[in-house]
Short mmCIF file of C-alpha atoms (C1' of nucleotides) in Angstrom, two decimals:
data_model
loop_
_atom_site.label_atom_id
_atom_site.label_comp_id
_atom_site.label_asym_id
_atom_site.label_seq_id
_atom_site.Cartn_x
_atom_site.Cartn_y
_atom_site.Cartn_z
CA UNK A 1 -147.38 33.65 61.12
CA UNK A 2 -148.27 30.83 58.72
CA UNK A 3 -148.98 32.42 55.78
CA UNK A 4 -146.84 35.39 53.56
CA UNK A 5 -147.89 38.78 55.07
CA UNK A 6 -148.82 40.01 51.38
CA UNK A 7 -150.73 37.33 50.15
CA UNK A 8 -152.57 36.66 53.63
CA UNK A 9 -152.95 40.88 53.28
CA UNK A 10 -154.64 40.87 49.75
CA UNK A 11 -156.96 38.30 50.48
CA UNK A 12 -158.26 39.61 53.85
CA UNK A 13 -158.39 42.84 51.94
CA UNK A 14 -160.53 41.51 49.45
CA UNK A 15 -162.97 40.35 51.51
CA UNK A 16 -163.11 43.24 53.51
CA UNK A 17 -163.86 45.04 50.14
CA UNK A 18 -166.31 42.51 49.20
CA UNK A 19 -168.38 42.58 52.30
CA UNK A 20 -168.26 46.33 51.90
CA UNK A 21 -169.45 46.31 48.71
CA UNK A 22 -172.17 43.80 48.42
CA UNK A 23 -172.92 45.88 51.63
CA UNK A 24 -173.19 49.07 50.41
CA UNK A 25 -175.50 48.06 47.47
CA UNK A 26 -178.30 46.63 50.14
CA UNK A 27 -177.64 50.17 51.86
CA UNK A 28 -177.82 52.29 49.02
CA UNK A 29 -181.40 50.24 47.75
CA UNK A 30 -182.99 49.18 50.68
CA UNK A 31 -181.57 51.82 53.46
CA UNK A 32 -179.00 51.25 56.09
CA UNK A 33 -181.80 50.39 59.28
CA UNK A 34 -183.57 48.17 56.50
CA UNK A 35 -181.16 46.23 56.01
CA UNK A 36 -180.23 43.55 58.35
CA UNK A 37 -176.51 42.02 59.14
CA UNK A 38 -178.06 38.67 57.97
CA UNK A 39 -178.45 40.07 54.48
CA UNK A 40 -175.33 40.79 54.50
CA UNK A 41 -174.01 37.79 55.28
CA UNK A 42 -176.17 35.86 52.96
CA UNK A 43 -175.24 38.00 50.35
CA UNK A 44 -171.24 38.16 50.84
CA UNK A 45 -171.55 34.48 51.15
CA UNK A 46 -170.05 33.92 54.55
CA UNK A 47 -171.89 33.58 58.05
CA UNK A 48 -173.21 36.33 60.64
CA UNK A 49 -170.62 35.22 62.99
CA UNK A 50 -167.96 36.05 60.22
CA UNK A 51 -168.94 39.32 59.62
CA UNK A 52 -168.56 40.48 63.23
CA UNK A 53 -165.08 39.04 62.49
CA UNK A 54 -164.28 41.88 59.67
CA UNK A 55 -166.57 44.67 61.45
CA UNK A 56 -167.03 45.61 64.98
CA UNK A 57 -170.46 47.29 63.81
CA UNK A 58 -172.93 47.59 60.61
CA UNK A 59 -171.85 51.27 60.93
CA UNK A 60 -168.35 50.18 60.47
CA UNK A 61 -169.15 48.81 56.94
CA UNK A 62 -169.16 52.96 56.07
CA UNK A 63 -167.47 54.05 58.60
CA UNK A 64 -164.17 52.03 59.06
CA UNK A 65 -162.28 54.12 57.20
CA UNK A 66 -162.64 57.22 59.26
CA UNK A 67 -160.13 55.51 61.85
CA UNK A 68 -157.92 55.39 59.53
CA UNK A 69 -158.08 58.88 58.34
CA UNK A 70 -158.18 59.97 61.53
CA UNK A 71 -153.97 58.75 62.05
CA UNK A 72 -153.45 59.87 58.26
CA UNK A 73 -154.79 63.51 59.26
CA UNK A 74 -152.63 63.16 62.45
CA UNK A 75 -149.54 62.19 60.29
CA UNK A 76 -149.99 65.16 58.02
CA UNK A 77 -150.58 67.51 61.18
CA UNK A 78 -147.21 66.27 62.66
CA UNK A 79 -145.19 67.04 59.59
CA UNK A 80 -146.54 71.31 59.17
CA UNK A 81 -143.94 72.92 61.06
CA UNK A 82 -144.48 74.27 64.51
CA UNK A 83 -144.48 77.58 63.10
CA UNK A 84 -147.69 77.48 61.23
CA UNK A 85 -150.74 78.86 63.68
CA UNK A 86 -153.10 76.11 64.46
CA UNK A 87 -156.27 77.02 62.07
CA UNK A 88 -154.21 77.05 59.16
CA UNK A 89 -152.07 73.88 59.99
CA UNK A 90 -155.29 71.97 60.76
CA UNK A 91 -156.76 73.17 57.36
CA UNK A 92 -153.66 72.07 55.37
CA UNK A 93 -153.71 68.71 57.11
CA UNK A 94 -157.53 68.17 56.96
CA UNK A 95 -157.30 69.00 52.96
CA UNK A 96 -154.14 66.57 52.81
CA UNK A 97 -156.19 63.77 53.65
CA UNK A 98 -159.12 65.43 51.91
CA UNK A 99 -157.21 64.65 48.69
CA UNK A 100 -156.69 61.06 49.04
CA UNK A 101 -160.25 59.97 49.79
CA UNK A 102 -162.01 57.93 47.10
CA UNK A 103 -164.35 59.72 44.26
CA UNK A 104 -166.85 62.54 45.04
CA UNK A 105 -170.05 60.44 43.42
CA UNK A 106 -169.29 57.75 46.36
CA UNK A 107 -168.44 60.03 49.22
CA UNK A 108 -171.83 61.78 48.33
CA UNK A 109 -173.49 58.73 48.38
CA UNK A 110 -172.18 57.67 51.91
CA UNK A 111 -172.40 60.85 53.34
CA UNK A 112 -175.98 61.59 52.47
CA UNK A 113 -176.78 58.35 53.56
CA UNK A 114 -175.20 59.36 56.46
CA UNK A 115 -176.67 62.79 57.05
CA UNK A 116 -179.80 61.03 57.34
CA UNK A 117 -179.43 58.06 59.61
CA UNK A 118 -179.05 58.97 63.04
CA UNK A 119 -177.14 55.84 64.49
CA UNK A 120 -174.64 56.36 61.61
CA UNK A 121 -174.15 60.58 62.28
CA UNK A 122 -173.56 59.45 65.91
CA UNK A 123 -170.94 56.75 65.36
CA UNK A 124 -169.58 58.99 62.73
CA UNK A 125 -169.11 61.58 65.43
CA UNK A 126 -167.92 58.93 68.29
CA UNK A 127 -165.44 58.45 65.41
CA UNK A 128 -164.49 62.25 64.87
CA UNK A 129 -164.03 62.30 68.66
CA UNK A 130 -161.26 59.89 68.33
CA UNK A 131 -159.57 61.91 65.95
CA UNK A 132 -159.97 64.71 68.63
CA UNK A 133 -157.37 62.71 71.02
CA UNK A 134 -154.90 62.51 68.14
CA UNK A 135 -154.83 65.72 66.84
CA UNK A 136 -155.10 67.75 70.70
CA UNK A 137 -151.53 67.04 71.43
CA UNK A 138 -150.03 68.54 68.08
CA UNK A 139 -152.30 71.65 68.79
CA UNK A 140 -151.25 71.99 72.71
CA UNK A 141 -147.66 72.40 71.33
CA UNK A 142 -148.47 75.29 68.77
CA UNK A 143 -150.50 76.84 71.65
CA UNK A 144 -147.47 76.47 73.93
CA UNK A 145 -146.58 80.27 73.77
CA UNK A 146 -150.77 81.59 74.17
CA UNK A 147 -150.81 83.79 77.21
CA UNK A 148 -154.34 82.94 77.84
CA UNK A 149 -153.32 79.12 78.25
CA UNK A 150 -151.27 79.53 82.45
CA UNK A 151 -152.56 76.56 84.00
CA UNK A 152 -153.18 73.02 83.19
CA UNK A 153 -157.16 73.51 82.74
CA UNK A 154 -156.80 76.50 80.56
CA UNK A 155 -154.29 74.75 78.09
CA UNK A 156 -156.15 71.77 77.91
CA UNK A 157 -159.38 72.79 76.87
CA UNK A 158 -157.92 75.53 74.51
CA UNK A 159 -156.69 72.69 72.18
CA UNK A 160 -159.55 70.63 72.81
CA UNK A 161 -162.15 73.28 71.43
CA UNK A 162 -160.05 74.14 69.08
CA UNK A 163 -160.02 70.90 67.60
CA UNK A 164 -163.29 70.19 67.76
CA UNK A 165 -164.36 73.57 66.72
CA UNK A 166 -162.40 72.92 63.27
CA UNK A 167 -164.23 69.15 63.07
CA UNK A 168 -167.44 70.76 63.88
CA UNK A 169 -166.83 72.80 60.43
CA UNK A 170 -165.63 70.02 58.56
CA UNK A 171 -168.66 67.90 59.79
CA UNK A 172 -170.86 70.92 59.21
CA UNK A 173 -169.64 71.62 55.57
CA UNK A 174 -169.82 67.95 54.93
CA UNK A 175 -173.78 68.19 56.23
CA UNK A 176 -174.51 70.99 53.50
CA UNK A 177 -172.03 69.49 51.03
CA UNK A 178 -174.18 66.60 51.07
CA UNK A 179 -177.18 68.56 51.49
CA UNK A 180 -177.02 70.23 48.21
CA UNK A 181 -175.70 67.55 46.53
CA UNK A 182 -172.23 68.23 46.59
CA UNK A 183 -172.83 71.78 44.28
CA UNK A 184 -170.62 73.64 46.61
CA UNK A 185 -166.70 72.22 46.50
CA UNK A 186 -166.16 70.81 50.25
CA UNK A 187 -163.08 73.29 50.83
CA UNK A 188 -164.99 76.47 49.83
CA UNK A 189 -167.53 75.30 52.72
CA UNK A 190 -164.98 74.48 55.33
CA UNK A 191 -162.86 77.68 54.72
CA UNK A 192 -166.72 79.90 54.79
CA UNK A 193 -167.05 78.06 58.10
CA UNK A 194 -164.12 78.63 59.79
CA UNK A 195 -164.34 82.20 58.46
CA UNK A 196 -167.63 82.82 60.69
CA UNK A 197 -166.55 81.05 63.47
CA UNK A 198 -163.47 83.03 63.68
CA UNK A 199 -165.15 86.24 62.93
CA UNK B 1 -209.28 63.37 79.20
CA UNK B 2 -210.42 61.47 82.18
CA UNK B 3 -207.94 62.45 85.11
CA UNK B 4 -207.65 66.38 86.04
CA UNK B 5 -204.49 67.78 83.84
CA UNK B 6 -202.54 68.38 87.31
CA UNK B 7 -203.00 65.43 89.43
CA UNK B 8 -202.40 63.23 85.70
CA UNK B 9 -199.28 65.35 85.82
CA UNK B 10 -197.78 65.00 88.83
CA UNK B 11 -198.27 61.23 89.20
CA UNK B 12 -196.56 61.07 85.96
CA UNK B 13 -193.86 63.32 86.79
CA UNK B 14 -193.28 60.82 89.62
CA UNK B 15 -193.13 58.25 87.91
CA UNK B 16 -190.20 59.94 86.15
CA UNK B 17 -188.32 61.19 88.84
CA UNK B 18 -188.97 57.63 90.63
CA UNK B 19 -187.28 56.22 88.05
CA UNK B 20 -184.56 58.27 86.71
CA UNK B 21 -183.38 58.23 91.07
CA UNK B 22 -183.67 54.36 91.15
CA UNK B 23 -181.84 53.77 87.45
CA UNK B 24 -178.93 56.84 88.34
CA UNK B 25 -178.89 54.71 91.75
CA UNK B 26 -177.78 51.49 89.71
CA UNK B 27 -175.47 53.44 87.14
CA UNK B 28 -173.43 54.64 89.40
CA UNK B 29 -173.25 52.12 91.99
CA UNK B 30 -172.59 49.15 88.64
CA UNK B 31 -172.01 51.42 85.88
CA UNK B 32 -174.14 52.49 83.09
CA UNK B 33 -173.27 49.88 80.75
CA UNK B 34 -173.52 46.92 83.30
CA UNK B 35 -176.92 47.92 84.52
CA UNK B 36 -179.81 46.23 82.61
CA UNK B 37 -183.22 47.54 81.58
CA UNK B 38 -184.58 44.82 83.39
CA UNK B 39 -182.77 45.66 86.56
CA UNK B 40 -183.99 48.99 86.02
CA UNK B 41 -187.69 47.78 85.84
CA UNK B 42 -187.38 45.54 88.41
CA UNK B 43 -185.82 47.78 91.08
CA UNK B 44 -188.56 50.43 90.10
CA UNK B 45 -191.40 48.13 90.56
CA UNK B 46 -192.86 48.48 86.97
CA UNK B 47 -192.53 46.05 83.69
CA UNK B 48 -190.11 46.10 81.26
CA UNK B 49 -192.06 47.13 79.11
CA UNK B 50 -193.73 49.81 80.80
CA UNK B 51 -189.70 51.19 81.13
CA UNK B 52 -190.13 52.48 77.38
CA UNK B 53 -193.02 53.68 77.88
CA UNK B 54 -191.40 56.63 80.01
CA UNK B 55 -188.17 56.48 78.50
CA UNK B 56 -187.35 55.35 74.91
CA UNK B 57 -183.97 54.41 75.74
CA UNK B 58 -181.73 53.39 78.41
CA UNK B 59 -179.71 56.53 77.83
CA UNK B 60 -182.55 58.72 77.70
CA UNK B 61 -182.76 58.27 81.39
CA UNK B 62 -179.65 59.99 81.86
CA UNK B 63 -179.82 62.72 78.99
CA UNK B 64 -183.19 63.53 78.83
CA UNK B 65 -183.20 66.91 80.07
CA UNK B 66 -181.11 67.61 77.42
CA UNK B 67 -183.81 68.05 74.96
CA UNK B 68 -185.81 70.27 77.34
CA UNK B 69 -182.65 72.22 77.88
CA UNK B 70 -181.87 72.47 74.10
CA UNK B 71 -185.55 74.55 73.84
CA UNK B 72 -184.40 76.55 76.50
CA UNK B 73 -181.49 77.64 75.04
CA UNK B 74 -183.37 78.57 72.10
CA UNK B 75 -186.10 80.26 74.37
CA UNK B 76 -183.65 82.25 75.76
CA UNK B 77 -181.63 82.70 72.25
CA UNK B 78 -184.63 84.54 71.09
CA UNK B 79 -185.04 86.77 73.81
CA UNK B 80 -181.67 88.44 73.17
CA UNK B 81 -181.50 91.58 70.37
CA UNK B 82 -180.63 90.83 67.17
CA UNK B 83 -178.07 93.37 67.71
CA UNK B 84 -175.97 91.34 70.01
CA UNK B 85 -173.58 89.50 67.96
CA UNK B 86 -173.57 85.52 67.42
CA UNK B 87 -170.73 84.47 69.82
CA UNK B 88 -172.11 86.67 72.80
CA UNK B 89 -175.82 85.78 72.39
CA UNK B 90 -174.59 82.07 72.63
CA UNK B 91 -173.23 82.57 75.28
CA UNK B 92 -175.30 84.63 77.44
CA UNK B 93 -178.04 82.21 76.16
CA UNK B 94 -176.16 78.69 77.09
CA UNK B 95 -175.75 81.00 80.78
CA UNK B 96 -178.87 82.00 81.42
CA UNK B 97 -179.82 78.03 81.08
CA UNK B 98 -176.61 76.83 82.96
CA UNK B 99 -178.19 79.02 85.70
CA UNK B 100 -181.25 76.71 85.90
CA UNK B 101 -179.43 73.34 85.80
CA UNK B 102 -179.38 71.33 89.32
CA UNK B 103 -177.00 71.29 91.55
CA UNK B 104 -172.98 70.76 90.77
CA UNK B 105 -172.33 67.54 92.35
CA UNK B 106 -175.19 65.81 90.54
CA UNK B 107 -174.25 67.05 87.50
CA UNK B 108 -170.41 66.14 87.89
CA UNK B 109 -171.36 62.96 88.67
CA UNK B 110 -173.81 62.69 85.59
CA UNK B 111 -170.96 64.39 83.34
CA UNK B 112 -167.95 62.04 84.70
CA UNK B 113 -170.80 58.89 83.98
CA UNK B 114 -171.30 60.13 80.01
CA UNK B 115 -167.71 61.37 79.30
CA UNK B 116 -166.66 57.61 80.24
CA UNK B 117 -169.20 55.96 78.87
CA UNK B 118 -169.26 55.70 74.52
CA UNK B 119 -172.95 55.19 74.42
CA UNK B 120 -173.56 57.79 76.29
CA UNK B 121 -171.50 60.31 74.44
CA UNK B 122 -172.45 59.52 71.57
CA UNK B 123 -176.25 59.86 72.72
CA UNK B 124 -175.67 63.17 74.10
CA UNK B 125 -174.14 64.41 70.93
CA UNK B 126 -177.06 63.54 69.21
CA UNK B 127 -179.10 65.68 71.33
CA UNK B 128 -176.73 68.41 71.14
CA UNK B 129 -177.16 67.98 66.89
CA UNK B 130 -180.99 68.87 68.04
CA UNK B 131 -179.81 71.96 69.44
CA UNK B 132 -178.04 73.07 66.27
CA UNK B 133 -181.21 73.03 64.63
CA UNK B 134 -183.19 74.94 67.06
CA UNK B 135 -180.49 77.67 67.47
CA UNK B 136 -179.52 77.81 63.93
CA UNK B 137 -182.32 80.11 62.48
CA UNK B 138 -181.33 82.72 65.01
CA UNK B 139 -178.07 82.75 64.84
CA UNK B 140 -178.68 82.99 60.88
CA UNK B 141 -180.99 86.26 61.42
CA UNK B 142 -178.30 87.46 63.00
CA UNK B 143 -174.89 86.87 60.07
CA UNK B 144 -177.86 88.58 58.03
CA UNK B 145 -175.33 91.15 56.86
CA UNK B 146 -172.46 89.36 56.45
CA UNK B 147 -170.58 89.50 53.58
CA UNK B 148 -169.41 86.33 53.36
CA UNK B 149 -172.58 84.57 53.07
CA UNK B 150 -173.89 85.48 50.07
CA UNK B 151 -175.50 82.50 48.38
CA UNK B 152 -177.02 80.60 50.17
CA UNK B 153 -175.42 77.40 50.96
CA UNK B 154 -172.76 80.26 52.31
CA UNK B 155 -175.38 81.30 54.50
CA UNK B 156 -176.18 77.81 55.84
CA UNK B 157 -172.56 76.45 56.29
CA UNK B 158 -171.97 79.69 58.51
CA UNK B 159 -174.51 79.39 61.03
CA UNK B 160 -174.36 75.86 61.03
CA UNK B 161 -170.68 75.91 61.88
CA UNK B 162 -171.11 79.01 64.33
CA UNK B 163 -173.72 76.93 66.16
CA UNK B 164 -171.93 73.47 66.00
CA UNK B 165 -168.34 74.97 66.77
CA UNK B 166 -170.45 76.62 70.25
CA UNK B 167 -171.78 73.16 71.10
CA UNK B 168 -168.02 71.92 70.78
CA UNK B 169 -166.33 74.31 72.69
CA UNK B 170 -169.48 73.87 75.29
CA UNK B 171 -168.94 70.01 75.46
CA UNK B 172 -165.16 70.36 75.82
CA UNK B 173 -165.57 72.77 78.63
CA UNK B 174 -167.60 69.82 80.15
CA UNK B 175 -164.87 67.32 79.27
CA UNK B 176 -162.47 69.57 81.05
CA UNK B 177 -164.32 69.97 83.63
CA UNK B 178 -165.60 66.52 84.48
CA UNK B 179 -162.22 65.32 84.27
CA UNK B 180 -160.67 67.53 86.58
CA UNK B 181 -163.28 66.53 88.99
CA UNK B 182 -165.14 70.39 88.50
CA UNK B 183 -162.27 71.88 89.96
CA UNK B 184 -162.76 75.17 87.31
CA UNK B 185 -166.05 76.67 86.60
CA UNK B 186 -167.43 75.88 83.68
CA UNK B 187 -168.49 79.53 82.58
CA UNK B 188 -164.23 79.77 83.36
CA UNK B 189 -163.75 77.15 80.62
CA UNK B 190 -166.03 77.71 78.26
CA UNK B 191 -164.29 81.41 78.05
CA UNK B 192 -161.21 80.06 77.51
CA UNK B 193 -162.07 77.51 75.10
CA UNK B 194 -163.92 80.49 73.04
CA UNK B 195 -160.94 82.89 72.99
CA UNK B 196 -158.68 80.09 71.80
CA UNK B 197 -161.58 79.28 69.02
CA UNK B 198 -162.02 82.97 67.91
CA UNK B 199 -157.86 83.47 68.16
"C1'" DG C 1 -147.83 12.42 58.36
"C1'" DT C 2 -148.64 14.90 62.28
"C1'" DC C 3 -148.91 19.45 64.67
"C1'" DT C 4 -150.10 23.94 65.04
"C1'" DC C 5 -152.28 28.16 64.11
"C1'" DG C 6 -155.61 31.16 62.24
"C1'" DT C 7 -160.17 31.30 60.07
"C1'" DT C 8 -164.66 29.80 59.88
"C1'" DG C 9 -169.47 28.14 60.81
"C1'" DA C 10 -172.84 26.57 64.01
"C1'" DC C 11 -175.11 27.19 68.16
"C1'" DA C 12 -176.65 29.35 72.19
"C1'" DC C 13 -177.15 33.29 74.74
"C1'" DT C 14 -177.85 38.28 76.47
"C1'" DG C 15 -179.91 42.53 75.98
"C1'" DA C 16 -182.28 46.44 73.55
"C1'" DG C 17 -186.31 47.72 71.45
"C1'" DT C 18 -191.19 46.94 69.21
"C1'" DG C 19 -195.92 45.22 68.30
"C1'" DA C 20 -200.19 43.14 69.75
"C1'" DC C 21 -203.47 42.18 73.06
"C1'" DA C 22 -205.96 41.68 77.16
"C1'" DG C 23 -206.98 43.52 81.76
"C1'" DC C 24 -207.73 47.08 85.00
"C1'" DA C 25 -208.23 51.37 86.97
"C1'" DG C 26 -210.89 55.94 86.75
"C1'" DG C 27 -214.30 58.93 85.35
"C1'" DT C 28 -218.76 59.71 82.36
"C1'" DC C 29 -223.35 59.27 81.08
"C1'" DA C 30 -227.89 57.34 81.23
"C1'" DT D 1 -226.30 50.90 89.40
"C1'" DG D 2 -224.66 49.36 85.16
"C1'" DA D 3 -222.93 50.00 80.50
"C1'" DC D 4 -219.54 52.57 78.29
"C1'" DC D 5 -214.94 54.86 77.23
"C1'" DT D 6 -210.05 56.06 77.90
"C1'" DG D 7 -205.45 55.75 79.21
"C1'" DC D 8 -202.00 52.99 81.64
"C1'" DT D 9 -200.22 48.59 82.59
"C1'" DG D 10 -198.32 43.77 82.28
"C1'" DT D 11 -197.61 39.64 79.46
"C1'" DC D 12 -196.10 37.41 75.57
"C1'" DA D 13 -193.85 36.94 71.35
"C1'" DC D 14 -190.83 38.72 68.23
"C1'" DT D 15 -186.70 41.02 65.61
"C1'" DC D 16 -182.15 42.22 65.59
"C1'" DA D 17 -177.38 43.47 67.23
"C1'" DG D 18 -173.62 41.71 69.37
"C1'" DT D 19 -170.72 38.08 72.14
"C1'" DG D 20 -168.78 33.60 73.84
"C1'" DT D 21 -167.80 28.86 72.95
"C1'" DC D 22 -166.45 25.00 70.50
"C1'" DA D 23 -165.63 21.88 66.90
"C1'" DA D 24 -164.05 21.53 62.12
"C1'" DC D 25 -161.04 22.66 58.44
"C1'" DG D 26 -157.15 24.16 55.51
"C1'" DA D 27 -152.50 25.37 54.91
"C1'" DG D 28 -147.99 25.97 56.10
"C1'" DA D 29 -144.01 24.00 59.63
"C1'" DC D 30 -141.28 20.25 61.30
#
DNA sequence: GTCTCGTTGACACTGAGTGACAGCAGGTCA
DNA sequence: TGACCTGCTGTCACTCAGTGTCAACGAGAC
């Protein structure tokens, strides 16, 4: 390692916001299939090639940080005690992370845009799904006791759905959230949801 | 209309099925993501082009009944009394299509290819996004009286989340399944992964 | 002043998906 | 029979995402 980890940090940091940003304007005026990765390029003022150095994907531009999130939402799940059922630790972990995410204006912005571009809902969800393999193993311990969970089988798919059951609300509310342009407070949607899915 | 409606049909039905066997042929003999459209073409006897045509993506080829299946569901959703509560009209609805679906080993094999294959996942999520919309005015009739959903973004986050939090605990049931080589029945994990859902 | 290492740009390539156009069946009508 | 229409097909050309390769370059290390 050549250079200082913090300095060689910021900078790769700043162009990762830069990229993002010029990125995001061409999104948010011209629409995310509209614009093309050479636009980006051009505009960030570096080459195609580069960019598929900083993102795997175009989707990754809005997506990237939902990786990221993902281990932060794990982190917060690991540290709710054992003792708290699985619905409710998932909810206090979900709105932990919930709280740290940038301003509501641009999370509208992206998720709307999101809502309504398929290739971007799917890689959102691909990306959900990864959170799915982090979260699962918390959740199989504070099933650990659940009489309905005897074999292997059982157990594993009763954290699975769970888990995805409580995305699938969170992505849901999101989809309204942004829907109605953010008029209902995310929380009050996710707790409504999980209310009628838990009858 | 030149060509009689049922001899048009059929030929074109063939044409479909004479693909789809050839194509499933090369996924799982190379794998999904190693098998070209071209190789698909070729092996099939028909242009490249002429591929999309019939299919509109490489994926489609495996998932398409999926959207067939996803008006079925709804078909079948609609048959069911309003009375019947959300959960167990979902489920008596996915069941009565289940029922129709070929044969186990095709689909394990289909399920094992998608579950280990990102594009494919994410593709079949999509689809299963489709459902949610066809199944979501239904299930809506039926939280009519709830008291929870008052207003009406209330309303819409419930049913939304009812219906996506189903498909979830549906496609972990096939996870499950298609990882422990089908070993449980599905209808045996899907029950499971509802009771841990609903607590 | 080299040497090395990580970043970058340039170039070429594969592969998915689309648009345009011409040709070729088949069936229709005069 | 011959002039049509109509729907399917192949060919060609194109855009765009994404990947592999390689040479150049800049900045610390020795």
């Amino acid at each position: 390692m050549g250079i200082e980890d913090g300095l060689w940090t910021r900078s790769r940091g700043a162009a990762y916001a830069e990229i993002t940003r010029v990125a995001m304007e061409l999104f948010l005026d011209q629409g995310f299939a509209r614009t093309t990765i050479d636009q980006i390029a051009e505009a960030a003022g570096i080459s195609r090639r580069s960019f598929f150095r900083y993102f795997g994907t175009k989707e990754d531009v809005v997506l990237g940080d939902l990786a990221v999130q993902g281990e932060l939402v794990r982190d917060a799940l690991e540290a709710i005690p054992l003792t708290v059922p699985p619905w409710e630790a998932l909810q206090e972990a979900l709105w932990k992370v919930d709280g740290l995410v940038g301003d509501d204006e641009t999370m509208l912005k992206i998720a709307t845009m999101m809502y309504e571009t398929p290739s971007l809902r799917a890689r959102s969800i691909e990306k959900h799904l990864a959170w799915q393999e982090l979260l699962v193993p918390n959740i199989r311990r504070r099933l650990g006791g659940d009489p309905h969970a005897a074999d292997g089988a059982s157990a594993e798919v009763a954290a699975d759905a769970l888990v995805a059951s409580a995305i699938a609300c969170l992505d849901a509310a999101g989809a309204v959230w942004a829907r109605n342009d953010g008029s209902p407070d995310l929380r009050t949607l996710y707790r409504r949801a999980v209310d009628s899915v838990r009858t």
